[in-house]
Short mmCIF file of C-alpha atoms in Angstrom, two decimals:
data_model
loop_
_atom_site.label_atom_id
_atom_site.label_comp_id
_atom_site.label_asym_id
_atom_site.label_seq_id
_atom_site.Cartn_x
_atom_site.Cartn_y
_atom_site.Cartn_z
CA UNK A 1 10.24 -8.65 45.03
CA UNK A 2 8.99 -8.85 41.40
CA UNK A 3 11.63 -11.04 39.27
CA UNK A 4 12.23 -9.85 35.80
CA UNK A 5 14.18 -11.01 32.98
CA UNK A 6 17.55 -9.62 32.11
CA UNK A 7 20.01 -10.74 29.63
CA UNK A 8 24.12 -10.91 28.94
CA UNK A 9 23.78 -9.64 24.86
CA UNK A 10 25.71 -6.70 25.31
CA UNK A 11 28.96 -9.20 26.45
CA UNK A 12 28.16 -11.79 24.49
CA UNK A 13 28.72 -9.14 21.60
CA UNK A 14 31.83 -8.18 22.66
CA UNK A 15 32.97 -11.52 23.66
CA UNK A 16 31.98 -12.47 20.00
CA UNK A 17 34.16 -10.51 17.83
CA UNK A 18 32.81 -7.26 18.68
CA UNK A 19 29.57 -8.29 16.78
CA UNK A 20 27.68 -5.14 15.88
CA UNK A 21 23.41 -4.90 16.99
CA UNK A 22 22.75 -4.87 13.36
CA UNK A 23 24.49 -8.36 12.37
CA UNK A 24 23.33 -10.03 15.13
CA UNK A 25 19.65 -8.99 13.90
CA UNK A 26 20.47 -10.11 10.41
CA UNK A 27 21.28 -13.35 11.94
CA UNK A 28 18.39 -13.50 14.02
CA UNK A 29 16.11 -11.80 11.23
CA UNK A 30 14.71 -8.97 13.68
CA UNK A 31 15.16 -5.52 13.02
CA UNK A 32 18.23 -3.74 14.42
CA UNK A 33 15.44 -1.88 16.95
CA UNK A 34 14.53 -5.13 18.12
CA UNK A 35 18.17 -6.22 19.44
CA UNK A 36 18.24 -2.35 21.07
CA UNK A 37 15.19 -3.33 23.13
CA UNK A 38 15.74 -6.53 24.03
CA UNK A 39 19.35 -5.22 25.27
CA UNK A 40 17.29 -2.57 27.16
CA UNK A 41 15.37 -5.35 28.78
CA UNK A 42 12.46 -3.10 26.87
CA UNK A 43 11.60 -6.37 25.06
CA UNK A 44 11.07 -9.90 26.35
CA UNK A 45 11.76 -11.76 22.75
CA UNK A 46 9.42 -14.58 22.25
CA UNK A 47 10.74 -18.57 22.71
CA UNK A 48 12.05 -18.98 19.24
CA UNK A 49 13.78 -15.31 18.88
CA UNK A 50 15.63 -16.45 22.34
CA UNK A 51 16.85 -19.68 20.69
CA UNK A 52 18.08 -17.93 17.51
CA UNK A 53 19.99 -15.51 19.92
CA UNK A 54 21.57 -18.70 21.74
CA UNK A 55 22.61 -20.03 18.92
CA UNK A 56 24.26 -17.37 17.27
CA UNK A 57 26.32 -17.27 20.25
CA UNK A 58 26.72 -21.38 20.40
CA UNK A 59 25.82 -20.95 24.33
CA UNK A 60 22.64 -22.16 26.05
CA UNK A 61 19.40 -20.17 26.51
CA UNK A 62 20.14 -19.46 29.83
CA UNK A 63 23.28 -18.27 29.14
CA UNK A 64 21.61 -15.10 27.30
CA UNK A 65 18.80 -14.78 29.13
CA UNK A 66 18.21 -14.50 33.39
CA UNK A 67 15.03 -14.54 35.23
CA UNK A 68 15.70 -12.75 38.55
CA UNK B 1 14.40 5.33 14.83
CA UNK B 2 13.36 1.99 12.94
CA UNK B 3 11.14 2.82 9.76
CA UNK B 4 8.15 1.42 11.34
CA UNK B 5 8.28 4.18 14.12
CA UNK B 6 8.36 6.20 11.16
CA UNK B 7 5.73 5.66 9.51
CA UNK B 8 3.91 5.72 12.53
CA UNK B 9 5.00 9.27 13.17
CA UNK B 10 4.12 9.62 9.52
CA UNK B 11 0.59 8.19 9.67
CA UNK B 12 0.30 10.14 12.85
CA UNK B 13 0.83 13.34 11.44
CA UNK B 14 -1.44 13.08 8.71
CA UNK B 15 -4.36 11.93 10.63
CA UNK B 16 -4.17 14.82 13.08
CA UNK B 17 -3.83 17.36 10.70
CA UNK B 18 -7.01 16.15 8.55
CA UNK B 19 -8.71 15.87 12.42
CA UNK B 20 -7.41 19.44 12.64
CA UNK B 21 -8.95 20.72 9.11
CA UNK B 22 -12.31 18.24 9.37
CA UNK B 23 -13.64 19.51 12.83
CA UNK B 24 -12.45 23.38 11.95
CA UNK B 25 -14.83 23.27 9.12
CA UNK B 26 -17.31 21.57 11.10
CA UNK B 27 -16.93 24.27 13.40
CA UNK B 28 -16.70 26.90 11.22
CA UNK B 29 -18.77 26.57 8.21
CA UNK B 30 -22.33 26.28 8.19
CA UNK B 31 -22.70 22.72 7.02
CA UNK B 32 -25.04 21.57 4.84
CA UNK B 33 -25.85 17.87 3.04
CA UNK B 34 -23.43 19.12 0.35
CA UNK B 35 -20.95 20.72 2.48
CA UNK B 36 -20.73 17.96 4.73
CA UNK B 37 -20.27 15.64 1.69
CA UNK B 38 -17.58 17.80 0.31
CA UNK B 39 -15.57 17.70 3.50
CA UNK B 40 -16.07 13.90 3.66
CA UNK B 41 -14.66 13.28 0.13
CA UNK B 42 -11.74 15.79 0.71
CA UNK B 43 -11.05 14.07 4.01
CA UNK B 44 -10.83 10.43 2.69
CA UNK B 45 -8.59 11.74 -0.59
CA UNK B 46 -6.35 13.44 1.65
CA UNK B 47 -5.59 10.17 3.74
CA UNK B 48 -5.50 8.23 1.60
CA UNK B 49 -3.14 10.33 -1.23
CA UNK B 50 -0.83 11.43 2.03
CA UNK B 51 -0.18 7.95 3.62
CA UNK B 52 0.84 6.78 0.34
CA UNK B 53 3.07 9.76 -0.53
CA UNK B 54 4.91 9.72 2.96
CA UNK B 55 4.73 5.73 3.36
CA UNK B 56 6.58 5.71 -0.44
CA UNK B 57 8.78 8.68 0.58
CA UNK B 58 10.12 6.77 3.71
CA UNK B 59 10.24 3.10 1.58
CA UNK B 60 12.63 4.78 -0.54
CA UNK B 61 14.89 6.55 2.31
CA UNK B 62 15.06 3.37 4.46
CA UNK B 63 14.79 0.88 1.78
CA UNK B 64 16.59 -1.82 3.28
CA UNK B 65 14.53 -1.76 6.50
CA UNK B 66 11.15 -1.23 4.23
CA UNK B 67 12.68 -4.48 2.38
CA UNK B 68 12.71 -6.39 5.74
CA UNK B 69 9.42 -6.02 6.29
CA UNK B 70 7.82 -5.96 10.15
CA UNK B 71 9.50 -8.39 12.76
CA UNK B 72 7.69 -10.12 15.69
CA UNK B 73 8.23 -6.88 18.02
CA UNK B 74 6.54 -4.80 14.99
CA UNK B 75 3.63 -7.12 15.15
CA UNK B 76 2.92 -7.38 19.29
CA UNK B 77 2.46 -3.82 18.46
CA UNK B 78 0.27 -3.63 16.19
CA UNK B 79 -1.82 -6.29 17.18
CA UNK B 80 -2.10 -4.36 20.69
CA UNK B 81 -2.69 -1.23 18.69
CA UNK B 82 -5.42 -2.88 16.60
CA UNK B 83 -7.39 -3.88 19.67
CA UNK B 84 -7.15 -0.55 21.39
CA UNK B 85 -8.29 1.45 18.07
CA UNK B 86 -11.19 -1.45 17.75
CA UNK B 87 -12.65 -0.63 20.97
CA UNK B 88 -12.75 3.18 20.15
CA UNK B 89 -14.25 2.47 16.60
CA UNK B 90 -17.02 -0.12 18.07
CA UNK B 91 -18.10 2.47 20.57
CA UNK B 92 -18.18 5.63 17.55
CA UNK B 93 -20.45 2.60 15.61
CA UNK B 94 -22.30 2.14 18.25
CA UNK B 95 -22.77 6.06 18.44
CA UNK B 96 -23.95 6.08 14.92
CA UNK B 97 -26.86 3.60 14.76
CA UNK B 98 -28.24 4.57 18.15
CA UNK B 99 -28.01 8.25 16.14
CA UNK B 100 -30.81 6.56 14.03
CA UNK B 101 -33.21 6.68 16.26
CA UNK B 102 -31.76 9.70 18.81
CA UNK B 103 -32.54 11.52 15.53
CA UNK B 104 -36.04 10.65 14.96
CA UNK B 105 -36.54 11.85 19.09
CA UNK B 106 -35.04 14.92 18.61
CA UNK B 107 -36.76 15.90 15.44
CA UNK B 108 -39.50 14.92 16.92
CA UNK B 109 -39.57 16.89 20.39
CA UNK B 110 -37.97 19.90 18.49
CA UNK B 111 -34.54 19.67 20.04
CA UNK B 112 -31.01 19.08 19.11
CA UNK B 113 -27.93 17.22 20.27
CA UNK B 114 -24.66 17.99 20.57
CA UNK B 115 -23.64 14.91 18.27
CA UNK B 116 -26.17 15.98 15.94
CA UNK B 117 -25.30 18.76 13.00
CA UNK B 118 -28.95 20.49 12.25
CA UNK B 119 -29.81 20.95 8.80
CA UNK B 120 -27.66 18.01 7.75
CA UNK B 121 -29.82 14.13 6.75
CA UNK B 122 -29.46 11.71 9.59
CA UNK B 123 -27.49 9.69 6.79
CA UNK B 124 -24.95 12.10 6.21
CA UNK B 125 -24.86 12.81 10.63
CA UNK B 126 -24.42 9.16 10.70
CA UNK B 127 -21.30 9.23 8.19
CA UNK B 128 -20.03 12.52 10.10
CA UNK B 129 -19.60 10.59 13.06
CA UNK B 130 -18.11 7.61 11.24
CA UNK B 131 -15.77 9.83 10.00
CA UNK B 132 -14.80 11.10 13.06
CA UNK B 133 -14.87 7.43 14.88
CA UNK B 134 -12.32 6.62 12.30
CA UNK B 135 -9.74 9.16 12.52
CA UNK B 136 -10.03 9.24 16.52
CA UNK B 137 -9.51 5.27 15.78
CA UNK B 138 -6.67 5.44 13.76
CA UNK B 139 -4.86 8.43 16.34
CA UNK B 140 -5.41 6.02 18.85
CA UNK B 141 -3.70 3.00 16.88
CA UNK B 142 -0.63 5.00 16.22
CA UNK B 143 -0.68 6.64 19.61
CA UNK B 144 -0.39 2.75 21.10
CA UNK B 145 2.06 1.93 18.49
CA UNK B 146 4.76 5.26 19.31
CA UNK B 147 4.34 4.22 23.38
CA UNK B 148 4.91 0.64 22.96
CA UNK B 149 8.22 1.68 20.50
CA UNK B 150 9.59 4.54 22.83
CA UNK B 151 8.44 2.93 26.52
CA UNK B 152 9.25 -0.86 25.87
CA UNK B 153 6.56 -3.73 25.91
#
């Protein structure tokens, strides 16, 4: 079976405060479309976009993001 | 929709539509070196005055987005877009200068091709299917773009 990557945003979010798409792409500096796809797993972010996600949420990279 | 998407959708639009009008009058009007010319000039102006008008239009209802400028998503895009319209503008240059000499044969054996427009200079065949290399080019890099935005990368 082909592994993809998924991710945990959408929790994170509302674990966070209820933190809307578009501030966490202010914080990030993507576009609010950006955050949409990546949520949709439409988007694999590159390395540094990942990090910036992580960090907003002050959890590790593999907290956000799964490979499975 | 981002404002990237839409000005994709914009550019889109316009390019089809001058498509639309530049191979009707090829079709339709009996084209001659000064014909052909005219149709080229209008062609150009019309791209060129459109894409600003509707690029400006869209700048000033999504300003903050326009502001932003493109993000790293934006750009996979249009790199991938850039490639794909490359490839279908090398092969319409390609088209052209082997039209040099396909010219020269058919004059010569007193027959015509289906790329070539009779009564028109091989110079101004050659820009005709520049022209037509470039807006096929630039459907094709917006056409990349839109699937990329609405299927996912």
């Amino acid at each position: 079976m082909t592994k993809k990557i998924t991710n945990n945003i959408r929790k994170l979010r509302f674990n966070y405060n209820e933190m809307t798409q578009k501030d966490l792409a202010d914080l990030v500096g993507v576009s609010r479309q950006t955050i949409v796809a990546i949520e949709k797993d439409k988007y694999s972010p590159s390395l540094e976009v990942a990090f910036k996600i992580a960090d907003v949420f002050k959890v590790t990279i593999a907290d956000v993001f799964i490979y499975q | 929709m981002g404002y990237q998407e839409k000005a994709s959708w914009g550019t889109l639009l316009i390019t089809l539509i001058v498509l639309v009008n530049y191979v009707g009058e090829l079709i339709t009007v009996n084209i001659t070196d000064i014909s052909i010319l005219r149709l080229l000039s209008i062609s150009f102006i019309w791209i060129i005055a459109a894409s600003i008008i509707v690029h400006v239009i869209l700048a000033i209802l999504n300003a903050k987005e326009a502001e932003k400028g493109t993000d790293e998503r934006d750009n996979i895009f249009e790199l991938t877009a850039t490639r794909n319209s490359g490839w279908t503008l090398y092969v319409f240059v390609f088209f052209t200068f082997s039209q040099l000499f396909l010219v020269q044969h058919f004059i010569t054996n007193g027959e015509i091709s289906f790329l070539i427009i009779p009564n028109v200079s091989t110079a101004y065949n050659m820009a005709n299917v520049l022209m037509l290399g470039l807006l096929i080019s630039s459907i094709i890099h917006e056409v990349t773009k839109l699937y990329y935005y609405r299927r996912g990368y």
